[in-house]
Short mmCIF file of C-alpha atoms in Angstrom, two decimals:
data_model
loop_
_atom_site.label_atom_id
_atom_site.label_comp_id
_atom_site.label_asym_id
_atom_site.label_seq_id
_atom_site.Cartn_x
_atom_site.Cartn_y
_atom_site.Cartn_z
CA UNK A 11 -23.08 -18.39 12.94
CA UNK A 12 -24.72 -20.53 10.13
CA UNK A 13 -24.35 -19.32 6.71
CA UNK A 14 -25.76 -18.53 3.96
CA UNK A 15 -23.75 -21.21 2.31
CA UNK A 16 -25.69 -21.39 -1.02
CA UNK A 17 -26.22 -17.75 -1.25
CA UNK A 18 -21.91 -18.16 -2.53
CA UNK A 19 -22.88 -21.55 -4.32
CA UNK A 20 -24.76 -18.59 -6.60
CA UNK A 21 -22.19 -16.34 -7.01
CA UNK A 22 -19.58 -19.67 -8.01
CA UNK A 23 -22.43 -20.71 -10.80
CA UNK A 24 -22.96 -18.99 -14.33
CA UNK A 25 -26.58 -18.34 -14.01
CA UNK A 26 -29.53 -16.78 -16.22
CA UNK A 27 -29.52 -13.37 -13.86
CA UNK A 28 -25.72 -12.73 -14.51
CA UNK A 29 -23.61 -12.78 -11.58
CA UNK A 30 -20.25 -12.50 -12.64
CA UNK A 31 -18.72 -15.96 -13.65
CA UNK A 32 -14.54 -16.69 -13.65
CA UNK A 33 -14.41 -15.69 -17.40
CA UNK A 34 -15.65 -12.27 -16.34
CA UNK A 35 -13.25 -11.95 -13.69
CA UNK A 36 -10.29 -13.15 -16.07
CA UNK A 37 -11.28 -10.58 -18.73
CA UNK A 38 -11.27 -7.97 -15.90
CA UNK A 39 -7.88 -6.35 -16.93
CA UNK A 40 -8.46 -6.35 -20.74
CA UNK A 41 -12.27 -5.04 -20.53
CA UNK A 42 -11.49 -1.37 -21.42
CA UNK A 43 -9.25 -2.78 -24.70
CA UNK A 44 -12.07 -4.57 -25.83
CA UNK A 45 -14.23 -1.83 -25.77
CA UNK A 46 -11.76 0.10 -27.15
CA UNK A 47 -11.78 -2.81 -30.38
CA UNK A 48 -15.58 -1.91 -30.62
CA UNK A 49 -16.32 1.60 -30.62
CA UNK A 50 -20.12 0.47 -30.95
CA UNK A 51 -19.85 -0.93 -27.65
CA UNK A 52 -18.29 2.54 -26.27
CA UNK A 53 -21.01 4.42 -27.94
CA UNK A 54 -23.44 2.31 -26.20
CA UNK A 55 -21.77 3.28 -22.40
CA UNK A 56 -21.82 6.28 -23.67
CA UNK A 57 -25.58 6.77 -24.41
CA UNK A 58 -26.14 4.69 -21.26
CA UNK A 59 -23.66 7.91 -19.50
CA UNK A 60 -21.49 5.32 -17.80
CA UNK A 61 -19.96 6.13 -14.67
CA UNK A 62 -16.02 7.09 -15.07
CA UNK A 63 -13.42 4.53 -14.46
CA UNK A 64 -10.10 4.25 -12.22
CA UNK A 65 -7.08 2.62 -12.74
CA UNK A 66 -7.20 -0.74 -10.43
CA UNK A 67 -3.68 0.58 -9.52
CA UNK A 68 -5.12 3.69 -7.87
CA UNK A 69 -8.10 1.97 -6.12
CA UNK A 70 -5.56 0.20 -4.53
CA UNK A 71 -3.16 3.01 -3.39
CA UNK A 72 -5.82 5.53 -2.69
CA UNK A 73 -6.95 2.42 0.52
CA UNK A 74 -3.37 1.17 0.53
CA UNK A 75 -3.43 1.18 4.50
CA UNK A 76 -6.87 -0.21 4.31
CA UNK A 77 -6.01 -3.16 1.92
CA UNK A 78 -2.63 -4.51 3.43
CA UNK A 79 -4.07 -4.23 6.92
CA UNK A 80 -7.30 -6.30 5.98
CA UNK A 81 -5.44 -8.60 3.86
CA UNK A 82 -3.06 -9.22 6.65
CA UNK A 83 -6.29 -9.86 9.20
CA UNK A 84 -7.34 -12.52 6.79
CA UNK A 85 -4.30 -14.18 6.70
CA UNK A 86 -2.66 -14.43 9.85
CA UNK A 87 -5.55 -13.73 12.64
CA UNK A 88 -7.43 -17.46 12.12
CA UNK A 89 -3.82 -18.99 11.97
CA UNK A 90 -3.41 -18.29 15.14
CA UNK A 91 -4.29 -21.22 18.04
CA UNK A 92 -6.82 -18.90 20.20
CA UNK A 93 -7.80 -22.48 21.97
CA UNK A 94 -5.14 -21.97 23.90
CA UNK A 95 -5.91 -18.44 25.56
CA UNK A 96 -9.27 -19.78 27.03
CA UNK A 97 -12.54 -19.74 25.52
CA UNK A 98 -13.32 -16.06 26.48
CA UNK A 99 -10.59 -14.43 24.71
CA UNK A 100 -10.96 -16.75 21.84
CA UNK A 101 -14.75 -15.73 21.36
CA UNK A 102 -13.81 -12.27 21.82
CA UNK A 103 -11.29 -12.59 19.48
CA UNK A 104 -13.98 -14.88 17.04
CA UNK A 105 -16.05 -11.92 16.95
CA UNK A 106 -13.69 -9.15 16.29
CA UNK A 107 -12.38 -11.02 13.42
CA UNK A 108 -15.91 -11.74 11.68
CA UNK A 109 -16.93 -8.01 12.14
CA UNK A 110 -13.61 -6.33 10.13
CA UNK A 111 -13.65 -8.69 7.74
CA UNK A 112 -16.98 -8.07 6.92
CA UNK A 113 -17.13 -4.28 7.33
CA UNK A 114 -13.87 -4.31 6.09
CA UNK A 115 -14.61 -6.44 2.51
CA UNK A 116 -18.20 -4.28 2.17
CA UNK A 117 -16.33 -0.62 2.62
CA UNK A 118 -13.41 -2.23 0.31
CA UNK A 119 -15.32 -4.53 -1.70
CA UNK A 120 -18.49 -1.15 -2.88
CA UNK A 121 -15.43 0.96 -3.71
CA UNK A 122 -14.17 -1.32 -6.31
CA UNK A 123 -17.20 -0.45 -8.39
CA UNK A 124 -15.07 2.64 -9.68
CA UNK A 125 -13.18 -0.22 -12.58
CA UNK A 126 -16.11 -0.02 -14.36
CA UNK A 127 -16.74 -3.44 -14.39
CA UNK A 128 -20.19 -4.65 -13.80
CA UNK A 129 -22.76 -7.43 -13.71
CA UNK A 130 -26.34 -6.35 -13.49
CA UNK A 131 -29.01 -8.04 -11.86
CA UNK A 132 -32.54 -6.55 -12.54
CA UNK A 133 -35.70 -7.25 -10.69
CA UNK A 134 -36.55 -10.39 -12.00
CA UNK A 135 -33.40 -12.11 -11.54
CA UNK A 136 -33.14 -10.94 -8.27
CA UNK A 137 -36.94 -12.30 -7.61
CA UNK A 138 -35.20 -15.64 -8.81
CA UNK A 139 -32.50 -15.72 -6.88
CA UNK A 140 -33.81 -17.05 -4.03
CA UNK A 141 -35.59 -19.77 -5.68
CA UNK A 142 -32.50 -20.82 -7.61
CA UNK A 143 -30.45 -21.54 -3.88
CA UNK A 144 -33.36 -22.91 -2.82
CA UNK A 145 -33.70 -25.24 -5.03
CA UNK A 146 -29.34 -25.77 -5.36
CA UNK A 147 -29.52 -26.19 -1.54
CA UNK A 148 -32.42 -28.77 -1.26
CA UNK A 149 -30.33 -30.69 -4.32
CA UNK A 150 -27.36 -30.95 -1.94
CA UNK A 151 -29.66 -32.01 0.94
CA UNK A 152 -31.14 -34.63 -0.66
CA UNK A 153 -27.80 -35.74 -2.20
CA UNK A 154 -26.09 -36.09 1.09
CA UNK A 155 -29.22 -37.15 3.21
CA UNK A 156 -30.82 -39.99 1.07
CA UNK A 157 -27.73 -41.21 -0.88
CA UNK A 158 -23.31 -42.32 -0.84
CA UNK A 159 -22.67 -39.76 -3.44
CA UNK A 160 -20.48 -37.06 -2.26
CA UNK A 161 -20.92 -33.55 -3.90
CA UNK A 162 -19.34 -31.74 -1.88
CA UNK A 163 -15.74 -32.88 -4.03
CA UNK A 164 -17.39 -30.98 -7.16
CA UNK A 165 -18.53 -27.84 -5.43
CA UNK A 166 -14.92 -27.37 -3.87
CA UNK A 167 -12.99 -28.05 -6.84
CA UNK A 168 -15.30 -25.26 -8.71
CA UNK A 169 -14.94 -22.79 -5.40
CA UNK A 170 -11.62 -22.97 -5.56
CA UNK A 171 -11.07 -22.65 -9.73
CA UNK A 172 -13.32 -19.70 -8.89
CA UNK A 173 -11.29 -18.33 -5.43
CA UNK A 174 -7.65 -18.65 -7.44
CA UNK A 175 -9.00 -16.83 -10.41
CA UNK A 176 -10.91 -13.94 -7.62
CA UNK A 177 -7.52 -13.69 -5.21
CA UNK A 178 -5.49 -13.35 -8.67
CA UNK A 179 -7.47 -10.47 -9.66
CA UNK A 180 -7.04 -8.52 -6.00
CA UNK A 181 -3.30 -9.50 -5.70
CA UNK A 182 -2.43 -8.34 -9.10
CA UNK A 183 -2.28 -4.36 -8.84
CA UNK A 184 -0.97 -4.66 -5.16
CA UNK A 185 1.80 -6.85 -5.80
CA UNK A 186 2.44 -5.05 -9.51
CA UNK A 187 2.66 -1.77 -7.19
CA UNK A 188 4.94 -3.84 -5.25
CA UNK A 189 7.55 -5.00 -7.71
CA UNK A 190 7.55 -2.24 -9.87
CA UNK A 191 8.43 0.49 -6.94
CA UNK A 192 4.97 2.22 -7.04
CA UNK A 193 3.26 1.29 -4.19
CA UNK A 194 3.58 4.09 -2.08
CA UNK A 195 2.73 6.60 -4.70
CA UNK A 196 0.50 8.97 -3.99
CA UNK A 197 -3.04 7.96 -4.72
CA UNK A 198 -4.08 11.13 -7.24
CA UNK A 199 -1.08 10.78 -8.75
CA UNK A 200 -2.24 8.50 -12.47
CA UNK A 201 0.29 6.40 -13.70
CA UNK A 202 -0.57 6.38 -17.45
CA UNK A 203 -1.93 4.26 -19.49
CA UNK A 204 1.39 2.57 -20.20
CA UNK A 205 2.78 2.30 -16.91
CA UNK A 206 -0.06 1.03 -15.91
CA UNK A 207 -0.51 -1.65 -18.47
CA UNK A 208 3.34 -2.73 -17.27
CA UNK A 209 2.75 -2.09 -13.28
CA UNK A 210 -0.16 -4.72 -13.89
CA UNK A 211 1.93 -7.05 -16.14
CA UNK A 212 4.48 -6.94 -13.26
CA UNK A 213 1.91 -8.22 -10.70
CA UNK A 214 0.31 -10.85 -12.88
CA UNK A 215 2.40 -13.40 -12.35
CA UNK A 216 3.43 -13.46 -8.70
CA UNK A 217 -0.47 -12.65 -8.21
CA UNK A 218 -1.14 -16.26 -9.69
CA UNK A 219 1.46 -18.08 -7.83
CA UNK A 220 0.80 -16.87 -4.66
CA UNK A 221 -3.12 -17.70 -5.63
CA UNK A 222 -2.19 -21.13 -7.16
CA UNK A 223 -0.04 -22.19 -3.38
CA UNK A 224 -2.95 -21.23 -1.39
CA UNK A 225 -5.35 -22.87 -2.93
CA UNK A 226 -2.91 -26.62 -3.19
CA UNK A 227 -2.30 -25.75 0.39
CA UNK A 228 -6.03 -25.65 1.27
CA UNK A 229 -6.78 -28.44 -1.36
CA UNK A 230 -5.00 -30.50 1.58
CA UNK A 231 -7.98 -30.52 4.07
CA UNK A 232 -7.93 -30.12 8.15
CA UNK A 233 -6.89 -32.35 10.29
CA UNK A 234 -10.77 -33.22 11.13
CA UNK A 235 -11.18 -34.45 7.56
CA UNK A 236 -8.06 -36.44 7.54
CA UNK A 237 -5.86 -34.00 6.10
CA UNK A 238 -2.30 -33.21 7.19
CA UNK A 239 -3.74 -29.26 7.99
CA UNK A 240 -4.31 -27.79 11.41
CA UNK A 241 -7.33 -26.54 12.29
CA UNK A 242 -6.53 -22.34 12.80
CA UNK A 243 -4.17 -22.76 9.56
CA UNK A 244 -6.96 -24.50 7.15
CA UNK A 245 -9.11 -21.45 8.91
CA UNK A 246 -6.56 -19.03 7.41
CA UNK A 247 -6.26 -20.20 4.02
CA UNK A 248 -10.15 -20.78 3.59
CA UNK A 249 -11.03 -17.47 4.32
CA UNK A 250 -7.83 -15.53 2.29
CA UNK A 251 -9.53 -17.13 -0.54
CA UNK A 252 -12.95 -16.48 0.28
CA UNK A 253 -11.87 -12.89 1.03
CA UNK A 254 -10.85 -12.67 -2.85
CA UNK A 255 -14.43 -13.90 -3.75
CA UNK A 256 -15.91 -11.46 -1.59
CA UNK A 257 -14.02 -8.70 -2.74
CA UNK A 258 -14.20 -9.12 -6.66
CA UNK A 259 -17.88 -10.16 -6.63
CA UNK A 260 -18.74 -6.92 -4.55
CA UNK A 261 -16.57 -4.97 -7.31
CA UNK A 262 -18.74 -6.25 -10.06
CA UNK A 263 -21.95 -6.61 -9.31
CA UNK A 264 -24.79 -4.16 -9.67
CA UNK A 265 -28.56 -4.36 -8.82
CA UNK A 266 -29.83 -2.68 -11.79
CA UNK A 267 -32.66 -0.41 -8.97
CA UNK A 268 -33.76 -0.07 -6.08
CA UNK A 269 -36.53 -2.34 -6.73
CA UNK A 270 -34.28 -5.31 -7.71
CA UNK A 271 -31.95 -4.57 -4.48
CA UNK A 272 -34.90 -4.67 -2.25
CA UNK A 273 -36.39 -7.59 -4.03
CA UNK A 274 -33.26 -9.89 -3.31
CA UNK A 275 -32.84 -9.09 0.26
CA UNK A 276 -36.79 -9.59 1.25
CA UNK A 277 -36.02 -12.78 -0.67
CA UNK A 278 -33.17 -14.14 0.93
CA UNK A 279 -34.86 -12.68 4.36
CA UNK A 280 -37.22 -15.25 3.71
CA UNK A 281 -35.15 -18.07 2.06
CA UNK A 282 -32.52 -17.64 5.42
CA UNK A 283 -35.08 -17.70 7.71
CA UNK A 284 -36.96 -21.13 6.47
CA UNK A 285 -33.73 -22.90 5.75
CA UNK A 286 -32.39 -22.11 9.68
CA UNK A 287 -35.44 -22.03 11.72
CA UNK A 288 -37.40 -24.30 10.13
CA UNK A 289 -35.35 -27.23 8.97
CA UNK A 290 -31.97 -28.65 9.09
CA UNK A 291 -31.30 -28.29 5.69
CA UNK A 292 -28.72 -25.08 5.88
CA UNK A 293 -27.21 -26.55 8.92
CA UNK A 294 -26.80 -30.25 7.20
CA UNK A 295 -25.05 -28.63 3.79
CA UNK A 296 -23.12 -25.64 5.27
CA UNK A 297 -21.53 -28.54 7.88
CA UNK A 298 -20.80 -30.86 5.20
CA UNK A 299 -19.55 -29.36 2.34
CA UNK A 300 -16.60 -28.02 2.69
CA UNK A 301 -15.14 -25.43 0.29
CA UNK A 302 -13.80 -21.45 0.79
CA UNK A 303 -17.75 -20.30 0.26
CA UNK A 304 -17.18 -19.13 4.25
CA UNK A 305 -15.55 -17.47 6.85
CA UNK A 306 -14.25 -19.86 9.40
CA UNK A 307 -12.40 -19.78 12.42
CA UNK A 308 -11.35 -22.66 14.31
CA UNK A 309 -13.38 -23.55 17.37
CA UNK A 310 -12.46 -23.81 21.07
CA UNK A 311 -11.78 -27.35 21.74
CA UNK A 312 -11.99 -28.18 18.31
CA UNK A 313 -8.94 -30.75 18.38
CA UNK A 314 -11.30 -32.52 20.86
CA UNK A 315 -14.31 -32.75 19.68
CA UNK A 316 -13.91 -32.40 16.07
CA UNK A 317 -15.26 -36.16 15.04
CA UNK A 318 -18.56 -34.93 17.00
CA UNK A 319 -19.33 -31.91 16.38
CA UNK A 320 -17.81 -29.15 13.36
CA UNK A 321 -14.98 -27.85 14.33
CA UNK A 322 -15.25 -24.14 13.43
CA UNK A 323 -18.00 -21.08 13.76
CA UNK A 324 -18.75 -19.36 10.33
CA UNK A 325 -19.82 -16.43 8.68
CA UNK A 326 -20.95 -17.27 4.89
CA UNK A 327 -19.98 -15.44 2.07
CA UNK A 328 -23.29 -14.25 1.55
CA UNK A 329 -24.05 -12.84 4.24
CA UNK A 330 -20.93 -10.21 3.03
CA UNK A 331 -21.86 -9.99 -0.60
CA UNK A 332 -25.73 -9.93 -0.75
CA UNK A 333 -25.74 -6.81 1.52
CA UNK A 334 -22.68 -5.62 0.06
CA UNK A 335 -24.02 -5.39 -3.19
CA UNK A 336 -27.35 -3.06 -1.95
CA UNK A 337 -24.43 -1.00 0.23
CA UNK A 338 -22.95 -0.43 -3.59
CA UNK A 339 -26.22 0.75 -4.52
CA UNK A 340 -26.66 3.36 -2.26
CA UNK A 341 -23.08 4.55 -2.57
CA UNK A 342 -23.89 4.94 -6.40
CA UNK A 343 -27.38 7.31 -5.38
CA UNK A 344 -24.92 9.27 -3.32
CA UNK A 345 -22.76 9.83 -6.32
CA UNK A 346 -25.69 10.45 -8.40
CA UNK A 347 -26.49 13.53 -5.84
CA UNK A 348 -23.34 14.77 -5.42
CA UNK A 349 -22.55 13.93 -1.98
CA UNK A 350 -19.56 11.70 -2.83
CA UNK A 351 -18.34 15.19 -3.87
CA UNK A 352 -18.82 18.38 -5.81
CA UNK A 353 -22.52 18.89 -4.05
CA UNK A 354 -23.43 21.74 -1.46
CA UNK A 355 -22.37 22.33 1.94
CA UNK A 356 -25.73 21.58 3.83
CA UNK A 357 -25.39 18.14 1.51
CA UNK A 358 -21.62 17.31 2.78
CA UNK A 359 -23.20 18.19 6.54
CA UNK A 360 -25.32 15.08 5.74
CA UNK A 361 -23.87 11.35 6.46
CA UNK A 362 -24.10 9.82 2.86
CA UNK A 363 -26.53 6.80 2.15
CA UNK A 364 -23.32 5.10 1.55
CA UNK A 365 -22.05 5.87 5.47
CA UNK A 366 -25.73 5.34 6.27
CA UNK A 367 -25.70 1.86 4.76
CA UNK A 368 -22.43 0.88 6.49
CA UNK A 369 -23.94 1.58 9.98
CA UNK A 370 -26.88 -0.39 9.39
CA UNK A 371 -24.98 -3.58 7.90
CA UNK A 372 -22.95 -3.00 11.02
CA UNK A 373 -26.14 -2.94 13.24
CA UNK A 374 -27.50 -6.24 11.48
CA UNK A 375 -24.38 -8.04 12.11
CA UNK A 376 -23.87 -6.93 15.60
CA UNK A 377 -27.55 -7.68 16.25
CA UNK A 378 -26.75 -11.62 14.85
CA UNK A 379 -24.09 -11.83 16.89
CA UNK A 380 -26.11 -10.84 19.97
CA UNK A 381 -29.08 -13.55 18.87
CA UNK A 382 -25.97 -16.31 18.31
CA UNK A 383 -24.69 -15.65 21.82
CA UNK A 384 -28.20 -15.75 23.38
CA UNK A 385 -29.61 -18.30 22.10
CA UNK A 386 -26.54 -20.77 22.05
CA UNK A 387 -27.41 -21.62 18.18
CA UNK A 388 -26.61 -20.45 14.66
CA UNK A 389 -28.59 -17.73 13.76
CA UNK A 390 -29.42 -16.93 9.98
CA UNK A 391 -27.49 -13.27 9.83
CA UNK A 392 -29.84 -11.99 6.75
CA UNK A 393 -33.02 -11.81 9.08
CA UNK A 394 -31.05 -9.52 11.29
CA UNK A 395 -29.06 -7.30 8.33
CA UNK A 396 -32.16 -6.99 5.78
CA UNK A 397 -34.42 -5.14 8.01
CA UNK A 398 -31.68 -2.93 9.21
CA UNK A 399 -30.53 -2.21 5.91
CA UNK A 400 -33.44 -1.54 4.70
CA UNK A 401 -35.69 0.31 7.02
CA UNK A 402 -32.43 2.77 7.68
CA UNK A 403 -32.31 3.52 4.02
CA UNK A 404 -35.71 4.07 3.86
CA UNK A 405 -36.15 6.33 7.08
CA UNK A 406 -32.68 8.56 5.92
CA UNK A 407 -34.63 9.08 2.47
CA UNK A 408 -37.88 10.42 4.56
CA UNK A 409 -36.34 12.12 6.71
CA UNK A 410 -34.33 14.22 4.23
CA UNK A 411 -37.19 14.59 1.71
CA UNK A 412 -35.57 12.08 -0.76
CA UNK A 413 -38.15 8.90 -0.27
CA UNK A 414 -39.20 8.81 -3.82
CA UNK A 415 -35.72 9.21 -5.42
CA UNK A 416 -34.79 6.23 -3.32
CA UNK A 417 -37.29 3.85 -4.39
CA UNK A 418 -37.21 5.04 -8.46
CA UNK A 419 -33.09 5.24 -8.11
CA UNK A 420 -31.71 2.98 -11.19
CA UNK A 421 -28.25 2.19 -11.30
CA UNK A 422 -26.13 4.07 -14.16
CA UNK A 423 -23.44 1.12 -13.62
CA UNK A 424 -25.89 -1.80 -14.29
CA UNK A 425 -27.59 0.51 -17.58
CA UNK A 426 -24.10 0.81 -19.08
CA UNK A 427 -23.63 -2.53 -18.83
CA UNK A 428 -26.98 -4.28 -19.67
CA UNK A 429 -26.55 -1.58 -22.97
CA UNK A 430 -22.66 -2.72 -23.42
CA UNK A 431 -24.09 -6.34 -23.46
CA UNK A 432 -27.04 -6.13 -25.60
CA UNK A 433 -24.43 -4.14 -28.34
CA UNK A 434 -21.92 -7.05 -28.11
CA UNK A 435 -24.93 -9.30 -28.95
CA UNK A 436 -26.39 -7.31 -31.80
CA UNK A 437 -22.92 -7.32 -32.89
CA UNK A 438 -22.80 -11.00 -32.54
CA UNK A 439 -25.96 -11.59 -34.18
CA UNK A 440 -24.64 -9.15 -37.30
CA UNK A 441 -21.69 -10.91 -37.59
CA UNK A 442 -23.66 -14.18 -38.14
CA UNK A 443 -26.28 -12.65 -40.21
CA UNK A 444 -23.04 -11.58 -42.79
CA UNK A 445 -21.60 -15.21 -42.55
CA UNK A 446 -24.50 -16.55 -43.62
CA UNK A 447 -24.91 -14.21 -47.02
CA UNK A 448 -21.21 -14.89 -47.75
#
């Protein structure tokens, strides 16, 4: 599969339209003491009736099964040398692998939403996005096509300052649950605010140096770069730390409406589609720069053919968060209705937008797959997930009478923080505005 390599390369940048940077990640487990420092800033979630907020210690344990099983797929399933078992059973296994990761990060990824942490996106930023990777992506291009400079050494140094920080953030609570004795508590059962404050203090550390060895491991390089790594175990480390990019960036971001979700994705429908059918430009970068902005799993024959051809088959990282993120959105509408709970019985009869949304980024993927195995090429997975993401939401809304809630639906995660920001930057601004009269 070819990637939507610089579709990650977005996510890894501070940009104008706010996706979250490492600084926002880092500040992750000290967010709700700042606000607590500046009740200004609470009064402005308030007014903006911010969704509630759980414990990161009981998003874990209430998907405990969910989150050591998929964490353990990431790890161990690439390492393994399917070469050896014939190429049938090794694209079998290829595919498998790609589809519960990606199901798997979306379904995990969307409920991480409930830590209140969030990084809108509104319409226009998401109108910009695409031109932003475009741009980024022809850059690289033209950097690796026309001169000797290699970028591909900065973009992997900042992936992986940016993966160590990400895989930090999801290890801490498990591994806190872990060493502290909690993890098989049961998942309504709160901790406190003090016990969890020490169950996360527990985890920090060991969250960081298990982070920190991965990424000096992968820092190494394959043995089809010239590093000392084999193939399925450079596979294996790549994607545990692009599985911590996935999963933290799905956790904070939020398309401000439905507008701005369906904006991005017609977008990057387009941007996908040029970039893979109609140039080599996607193919040329996502081949040559190497850095955990991927899936990867090593190839059949690989060891063979690996100064010919690239050794592995990949799913990029935005192919999981992009459609991720409008998932999220529709799992907030559902909450918004009531059908994530407390709503009426002919409601709970109904498959949430959030299900709904699932099966169609299932459908998409599946439908890429199909296209890949046809054709005998790497297929750009957006033009297959964007129309099935978005014509099912669409046709569930018509069909149940909802159409025009749909398309005016504004997310109350992305308004409490857009107002959260703009009262930390009046603050800001009143704070220079006294050091100036003193």
């Amino acid at each position: 599969l070819n990637p939507s390599t610089m579709l990650a390369c977005c996510l890894l940048l501070p940009t104008a339209w706010n996706y979250p940077t490492a600084a926002q990640i880092t500040a992750a487990q000290v967010g709700r003491l700042q606000l607590r420092a500046r009740p200004q800033l609470m009064r402005a979630a308030d007014e903006a009736d911010a969704p509630a907020t759980t414990p990161a210690t009981q998003v874990v344990r209430r998907d405990l099964g969910a989150y050591v099983g998929l964490t353990s797929i990431v790890a161990l399933v690439p390492a393994v040398d399917w070469a050896g078992l014939g190429p049938e059973t090794s694209n079998v296994a290829r595919l498998l692998y790609f589809s519960a990761v990606a199901l798997g990060s979306v379904y995990l990824g969307v409920k991480r939403q409930d830590l209140g942490e969030s990084s809108p996106i509104s319409s226009r930023s998401a109108a910009l996005a695409p031109l932003f990777a475009s741009a980024v992506l022809g850059g690289l291009y033209a950097i690796l096509k026309f001169t000797e400079l290699d970028p591909g050494a900065v973009y992997r140094l900042a992936a992986c300052l940016f993966a160590l920080l990400a895989t930090s953030d999801l290890l801490q609570p498990l591994l806190g649950l872990a060493v502290a004795g909690e993890l098989f508590r049961p998942a309504d059962d709160e901790l406190g605010e003090e016990r969890e404050a020490a169950v996360m203090n527990a985890g920090a550390a060991p969250a960081f140096a298990v982070s920190l060895a991965v990424v000096a491991a992968y820092l190494q390089g394959p043995l089809s770069t010239g590093g000392p790594l084999s193939l399925p175990a450079f596979a294996a480390l790549n994607d545990s730390l692009g599985f911590g990019i996935v999963m933290t960036s799905l956790g904070v971001l939020a398309l401000e409406s439905f507008a701005a979700a369906a904006a991005l994705l017609l977008g990057l429908f387009c941007y996908d589609a040029f970039f893979v059918f109609k140039s080599d430009v996607m193919l040329t970068v996502a081949t040559q720069i190497e850095a955990p902005a991927k899936f990867l799993w090593a190839a059949v024959g690989a060891g063979a053919d690996a100064g010919v051809r690239y050794p592995f088959s990949v799913l990029g990282l935005g192919d999981v968060v992009v459609p991720g993120a409008f998932v999220g959105l529709l799992r907030e509408l559902d909450k918004e209705q009531g059908r994530a709970g407390g709503g009426s019985e002919e409601e709970a009869r109904e498959a949430s937008y959030f299900q709904v949304g699932l099966g169609a980024y299932a459908a998409g993927l599946l439908s890429t797959f199909a296209a890949n195995y046809l054709t005998k090429s790497g297929q750009p997975a957006l033009v297959y997930i964007v129309p099935s993401l978005l014509l099912s939401a669409v046709a569930t809304a018509a069909s149940r009478g909802e159409l025009p809630s749909l398309l005016e639906f504004e997310s109350p995660r992305a308004a409490a923080a857009k107002a959260s920001r703009d009262a930390w930057r009046e603050e800001k601004k009143r704070e220079r505005e006294e050091k100036r009269r003193t």
